[in-house]
């Protein structure tokens, strides 16, 4: 059975809006890919709609001058995968505790999480750096990974998802069968909320992979640089900046994001297809 709106004009306006939004999303990526094949001089002349023949030169500019692109890939992958795993798991654990258990101060704790989510990250950045410096944790990956445990937005999203699909009768049945609380969460609850976990994993991975400011402030050793930091090194003075190499580096850095999205999106689709738990 197909669903049709009663007003053809309304349907056409919706389709037009979707086309406009799709174009707005595709055009920047297309321009990025085109500029990755152009020289710096061609880029300075303005936009182009057709690719050029300077991709090999840009790749040479990208990999020369000690630019360790694969080393940056590895460092970014370590940080992003660890950050995603820690953030999604412990946020799901927190959301599960707030949704299932009834304890004193639960609503106050939930309100505190909502307040934290509204605070901009820049507000606490200086204090965070001073704390890491006092603990001698600068030039270390731990400050880039461990704080992701406290992901208020992820907790909010997963708790709301649990409220919609999670049946407490399933939890009670597991307890009657003798399952422990952690076993219930790891074996029963996590498979149920896979679509929510996959959605948040995509957002967390992309945010960590593209994060430049925090690693730039905390990391000082060249061997620990992330891929965005390596790409930033391509910027010399106004006469030596290789914009083609920079665009190509950005284009290459999108590949892991696309792969991760492809892997996670199938879990979202399969979860939506299967639906929630039936009473």
Tab-separated table of C-alpha atoms in Angstrom:
chain	number	residue	atom	x	y	z
A	1	UNK	CA	0.000	0.000	0.000
A	2	UNK	CA	1.379	3.385	-0.964
A	3	UNK	CA	0.693	6.590	0.888
A	4	UNK	CA	-0.327	9.657	-1.077
A	5	UNK	CA	-0.955	13.135	0.172
A	6	UNK	CA	-4.321	14.581	-0.740
A	7	UNK	CA	-2.917	17.822	-2.130
A	8	UNK	CA	-0.705	17.413	-5.249
A	9	UNK	CA	0.712	20.927	-4.805
A	10	UNK	CA	1.784	20.112	-1.271
A	11	UNK	CA	3.462	16.925	-2.477
A	12	UNK	CA	5.316	18.842	-5.192
A	13	UNK	CA	6.502	21.461	-2.689
A	14	UNK	CA	7.824	18.686	-0.436
A	15	UNK	CA	9.688	17.125	-3.359
A	16	UNK	CA	11.104	20.518	-4.338
A	17	UNK	CA	12.279	21.133	-0.785
A	18	UNK	CA	13.955	17.717	-0.673
A	19	UNK	CA	15.704	18.410	-3.980
A	20	UNK	CA	16.958	21.776	-2.707
A	21	UNK	CA	18.266	20.222	0.513
A	22	UNK	CA	19.959	17.433	-1.451
A	23	UNK	CA	21.673	19.977	-3.696
A	24	UNK	CA	22.829	21.978	-0.669
A	25	UNK	CA	24.371	18.821	0.775
A	26	UNK	CA	25.986	17.578	-2.451
A	27	UNK	CA	27.390	20.815	-3.923
A	28	UNK	CA	30.056	21.463	-1.215
A	29	UNK	CA	31.319	17.878	-1.511
A	30	UNK	CA	31.361	18.132	-5.309
A	31	UNK	CA	33.321	21.399	-5.179
A	32	UNK	CA	35.758	19.764	-2.757
A	33	UNK	CA	36.338	16.859	-5.139
A	34	UNK	CA	36.811	19.186	-8.114
A	35	UNK	CA	39.289	21.397	-6.244
A	36	UNK	CA	41.226	18.282	-5.215
A	37	UNK	CA	42.142	17.860	-8.895
A	38	UNK	CA	43.047	21.519	-9.540
A	39	UNK	CA	46.249	23.440	-8.952
A	40	UNK	CA	46.550	26.317	-6.525
A	41	UNK	CA	46.570	28.810	-9.389
A	42	UNK	CA	43.370	27.327	-10.835
A	43	UNK	CA	41.668	27.396	-7.456
A	44	UNK	CA	42.548	31.074	-7.021
A	45	UNK	CA	40.825	31.895	-10.318
A	46	UNK	CA	37.440	30.817	-8.973
A	47	UNK	CA	35.023	27.897	-9.008
A	48	UNK	CA	34.927	25.208	-11.681
A	49	UNK	CA	32.451	22.463	-12.493
A	50	UNK	CA	34.839	20.128	-14.348
A	51	UNK	CA	37.870	18.337	-12.860
A	52	UNK	CA	41.398	19.303	-13.826
A	53	UNK	CA	44.562	17.207	-14.323
A	54	UNK	CA	46.575	18.115	-11.230
A	55	UNK	CA	45.500	15.305	-8.899
A	56	UNK	CA	48.914	13.609	-9.132
A	57	UNK	CA	50.726	16.883	-8.389
A	58	UNK	CA	48.416	17.545	-5.437
A	59	UNK	CA	49.062	14.050	-4.108
A	60	UNK	CA	52.795	14.669	-4.350
A	61	UNK	CA	52.357	17.957	-2.489
A	62	UNK	CA	50.246	16.138	0.071
A	63	UNK	CA	52.760	13.367	0.746
A	64	UNK	CA	55.958	15.413	0.431
A	65	UNK	CA	57.637	17.663	2.994
A	66	UNK	CA	57.408	14.946	5.655
A	67	UNK	CA	53.631	14.757	5.468
A	68	UNK	CA	52.792	11.378	7.045
A	69	UNK	CA	49.242	10.892	5.817
A	70	UNK	CA	48.949	7.236	6.813
A	71	UNK	CA	50.385	8.006	10.235
A	72	UNK	CA	47.699	10.653	10.632
A	73	UNK	CA	45.078	8.138	9.504
A	74	UNK	CA	46.219	5.682	12.172
A	75	UNK	CA	46.262	8.264	14.967
A	76	UNK	CA	42.822	9.617	14.030
A	77	UNK	CA	41.435	6.083	13.754
A	78	UNK	CA	42.714	5.139	17.225
A	79	UNK	CA	41.199	8.235	18.815
A	80	UNK	CA	37.916	8.138	16.896
A	81	UNK	CA	37.209	4.426	17.368
A	82	UNK	CA	38.086	4.530	21.070
A	83	UNK	CA	36.045	7.708	21.595
A	84	UNK	CA	33.043	6.232	19.793
A	85	UNK	CA	33.147	2.959	21.737
A	86	UNK	CA	33.542	4.656	25.118
A	87	UNK	CA	30.939	7.347	24.462
A	88	UNK	CA	28.228	5.096	23.035
A	89	UNK	CA	28.576	2.275	25.570
A	90	UNK	CA	28.731	4.343	28.740
A	91	UNK	CA	26.067	6.761	27.507
A	92	UNK	CA	23.796	3.787	26.852
A	93	UNK	CA	24.595	2.452	30.322
A	94	UNK	CA	23.735	5.820	31.882
A	95	UNK	CA	20.531	6.113	29.875
A	96	UNK	CA	19.553	2.582	30.902
A	97	UNK	CA	20.083	3.390	34.566
A	98	UNK	CA	18.005	6.569	34.346
A	99	UNK	CA	15.230	4.820	32.425
A	100	UNK	CA	14.907	1.583	34.402
A	101	UNK	CA	15.868	2.319	37.991
A	102	UNK	CA	13.931	4.514	40.386
A	103	UNK	CA	16.285	6.100	42.895
A	104	UNK	CA	16.377	9.263	44.929
A	105	UNK	CA	17.702	12.215	42.964
A	106	UNK	CA	17.072	10.616	39.578
A	107	UNK	CA	15.115	13.584	38.231
A	108	UNK	CA	17.697	16.025	39.576
A	109	UNK	CA	20.452	14.054	37.852
A	110	UNK	CA	18.445	14.046	34.614
A	111	UNK	CA	17.998	17.805	34.870
A	112	UNK	CA	21.741	18.236	35.427
A	113	UNK	CA	22.453	16.233	32.272
A	114	UNK	CA	20.121	18.476	30.285
A	115	UNK	CA	21.824	21.593	31.660
A	116	UNK	CA	25.270	20.224	30.754
A	117	UNK	CA	24.052	19.520	27.230
A	118	UNK	CA	23.091	23.184	26.809
A	119	UNK	CA	26.512	24.507	27.852
A	120	UNK	CA	28.892	25.291	24.963
A	121	UNK	CA	32.139	23.327	24.983
A	122	UNK	CA	34.207	26.501	24.629
A	123	UNK	CA	32.970	27.638	28.037
A	124	UNK	CA	34.964	24.947	29.856
A	125	UNK	CA	37.843	24.520	27.421
A	126	UNK	CA	40.383	26.672	29.283
A	127	UNK	CA	39.602	24.982	32.597
A	128	UNK	CA	39.830	21.580	30.917
A	129	UNK	CA	43.275	22.369	29.521
A	130	UNK	CA	44.520	23.653	32.872
A	131	UNK	CA	43.257	20.490	34.554
A	132	UNK	CA	44.975	18.242	32.012
A	133	UNK	CA	48.188	20.259	32.344
A	134	UNK	CA	48.116	19.942	36.144
A	135	UNK	CA	47.645	16.167	35.777
A	136	UNK	CA	50.475	16.017	33.210
A	137	UNK	CA	48.141	14.530	30.609
A	138	UNK	CA	48.982	16.889	27.759
A	139	UNK	CA	50.477	15.268	24.659
A	140	UNK	CA	48.400	12.199	25.477
A	141	UNK	CA	45.399	10.551	23.854
A	142	UNK	CA	43.559	9.988	27.137
A	143	UNK	CA	42.143	13.564	27.391
A	144	UNK	CA	40.748	13.099	23.892
A	145	UNK	CA	39.023	9.803	24.720
A	146	UNK	CA	38.018	9.591	28.392
A	147	UNK	CA	35.917	12.815	28.572
A	148	UNK	CA	33.654	11.402	25.869
A	149	UNK	CA	32.136	9.149	28.553
A	150	UNK	CA	30.138	12.190	29.706
A	151	UNK	CA	28.183	12.709	26.474
A	152	UNK	CA	24.987	14.380	27.615
A	153	UNK	CA	23.449	14.584	24.146
A	154	UNK	CA	24.032	10.883	23.531
A	155	UNK	CA	22.456	10.004	26.892
A	156	UNK	CA	19.410	12.110	26.033
A	157	UNK	CA	18.944	10.502	22.620
A	158	UNK	CA	19.350	6.904	23.844
A	159	UNK	CA	17.074	7.417	26.856
A	160	UNK	CA	14.341	8.820	24.644
A	161	UNK	CA	14.775	5.865	22.299
A	162	UNK	CA	14.507	3.457	25.223
A	163	UNK	CA	11.308	5.150	26.331
A	164	UNK	CA	9.812	4.433	22.911
A	165	UNK	CA	10.897	0.836	22.270
A	166	UNK	CA	12.036	-0.786	25.519
A	167	UNK	CA	9.578	-2.951	27.450
A	168	UNK	CA	10.258	-3.303	31.168
A	169	UNK	CA	8.468	-6.653	31.121
A	170	UNK	CA	11.428	-8.034	29.214
A	171	UNK	CA	13.783	-6.862	31.957
A	172	UNK	CA	11.560	-8.353	34.680
A	173	UNK	CA	11.405	-11.661	32.808
A	174	UNK	CA	15.199	-11.757	32.552
A	175	UNK	CA	15.517	-11.079	36.281
A	176	UNK	CA	13.094	-13.898	37.057
A	177	UNK	CA	15.251	-16.216	34.936
A	178	UNK	CA	18.222	-15.305	37.120
A	179	UNK	CA	20.112	-12.938	34.814
A	180	UNK	CA	22.315	-10.325	36.444
A	181	UNK	CA	21.904	-6.616	35.791
A	182	UNK	CA	24.999	-6.288	33.626
A	183	UNK	CA	24.077	-9.441	31.717
A	184	UNK	CA	20.627	-8.013	31.035
A	185	UNK	CA	22.127	-4.809	29.712
A	186	UNK	CA	24.899	-6.356	27.614
A	187	UNK	CA	23.025	-9.364	26.220
A	188	UNK	CA	19.398	-8.228	26.045
A	189	UNK	CA	19.194	-4.431	26.016
A	190	UNK	CA	22.066	-3.544	23.681
A	191	UNK	CA	20.707	-5.582	20.719
A	192	UNK	CA	17.321	-3.891	21.159
A	193	UNK	CA	18.733	-0.358	20.956
A	194	UNK	CA	21.206	-1.026	18.123
A	195	UNK	CA	19.589	1.595	15.800
A	196	UNK	CA	20.063	4.312	18.440
A	197	UNK	CA	23.620	3.170	19.151
A	198	UNK	CA	24.455	3.175	15.434
A	199	UNK	CA	23.047	6.677	14.944
A	200	UNK	CA	25.027	8.078	17.854
A	201	UNK	CA	28.131	6.164	16.801
A	202	UNK	CA	28.029	7.939	13.435
A	203	UNK	CA	27.749	11.383	15.040
A	204	UNK	CA	30.450	10.638	17.616
A	205	UNK	CA	32.883	9.166	15.091
A	206	UNK	CA	32.480	12.056	12.654
A	207	UNK	CA	32.864	14.629	15.430
A	208	UNK	CA	35.995	12.953	16.786
A	209	UNK	CA	37.522	12.395	13.338
A	210	UNK	CA	37.046	16.035	12.332
A	211	UNK	CA	38.077	17.439	15.711
A	212	UNK	CA	41.004	19.787	15.224
A	213	UNK	CA	41.065	22.318	18.062
A	214	UNK	CA	41.339	19.969	21.059
A	215	UNK	CA	44.155	17.806	19.623
A	216	UNK	CA	45.874	20.955	18.348
A	217	UNK	CA	45.959	22.393	21.880
A	218	UNK	CA	46.776	19.202	23.773
A	219	UNK	CA	49.160	17.337	21.441
A	220	UNK	CA	52.692	18.576	20.859
A	221	UNK	CA	54.563	15.539	19.504
A	222	UNK	CA	54.517	15.219	15.730
A	223	UNK	CA	54.177	11.442	16.040
A	224	UNK	CA	50.829	11.891	17.827
A	225	UNK	CA	49.289	14.345	15.361
A	226	UNK	CA	45.872	13.519	13.962
A	227	UNK	CA	45.001	13.727	10.270
A	228	UNK	CA	43.391	17.225	10.491
A	229	UNK	CA	46.564	18.475	12.185
A	230	UNK	CA	48.755	17.017	9.440
A	231	UNK	CA	46.569	18.634	6.780
A	232	UNK	CA	46.860	21.957	8.616
A	233	UNK	CA	50.656	21.689	8.286
A	234	UNK	CA	50.289	22.081	4.523
A	235	UNK	CA	49.468	25.727	5.081
A	236	UNK	CA	52.655	27.709	4.699
A	237	UNK	CA	52.861	31.414	4.090
A	238	UNK	CA	50.720	33.140	1.476
A	239	UNK	CA	53.170	32.304	-1.324
A	240	UNK	CA	53.657	28.593	-0.588
A	241	UNK	CA	50.264	27.310	0.493
A	242	UNK	CA	49.221	24.329	-1.638
A	243	UNK	CA	45.452	24.655	-1.722
A	244	UNK	CA	45.131	21.734	-4.124
A	245	UNK	CA	46.971	19.477	-1.678
A	246	UNK	CA	44.823	20.725	1.187
A	247	UNK	CA	41.623	19.995	-0.716
A	248	UNK	CA	42.911	16.555	-1.660
A	249	UNK	CA	43.824	15.850	1.956
A	250	UNK	CA	40.349	16.831	3.092
A	251	UNK	CA	38.822	14.656	0.367
A	252	UNK	CA	40.932	11.674	1.436
A	253	UNK	CA	39.971	12.230	5.080
A	254	UNK	CA	36.307	11.787	4.118
A	255	UNK	CA	36.835	8.165	3.069
A	256	UNK	CA	36.828	6.643	6.606
A	257	UNK	CA	33.743	8.690	7.466
A	258	UNK	CA	31.882	7.341	4.435
A	259	UNK	CA	32.970	3.774	5.215
A	260	UNK	CA	31.914	4.077	8.862
A	261	UNK	CA	28.580	5.576	7.840
A	262	UNK	CA	27.969	2.728	5.381
A	263	UNK	CA	28.692	0.150	8.074
A	264	UNK	CA	26.498	1.789	10.707
A	265	UNK	CA	23.590	2.840	8.506
A	266	UNK	CA	22.647	-0.762	7.734
A	267	UNK	CA	22.102	-1.375	11.444
A	268	UNK	CA	19.814	1.653	11.616
A	269	UNK	CA	17.802	0.445	8.621
A	270	UNK	CA	17.579	-3.152	9.865
A	271	UNK	CA	16.522	-1.952	13.314
A	272	UNK	CA	13.778	0.220	11.900
A	273	UNK	CA	12.637	-2.681	9.711
A	274	UNK	CA	12.415	-5.101	12.599
A	275	UNK	CA	10.618	-2.577	14.771
A	276	UNK	CA	10.468	-2.336	18.538
A	277	UNK	CA	9.517	-4.885	21.154
A	278	UNK	CA	5.950	-6.045	21.168
A	279	UNK	CA	4.101	-6.202	24.435
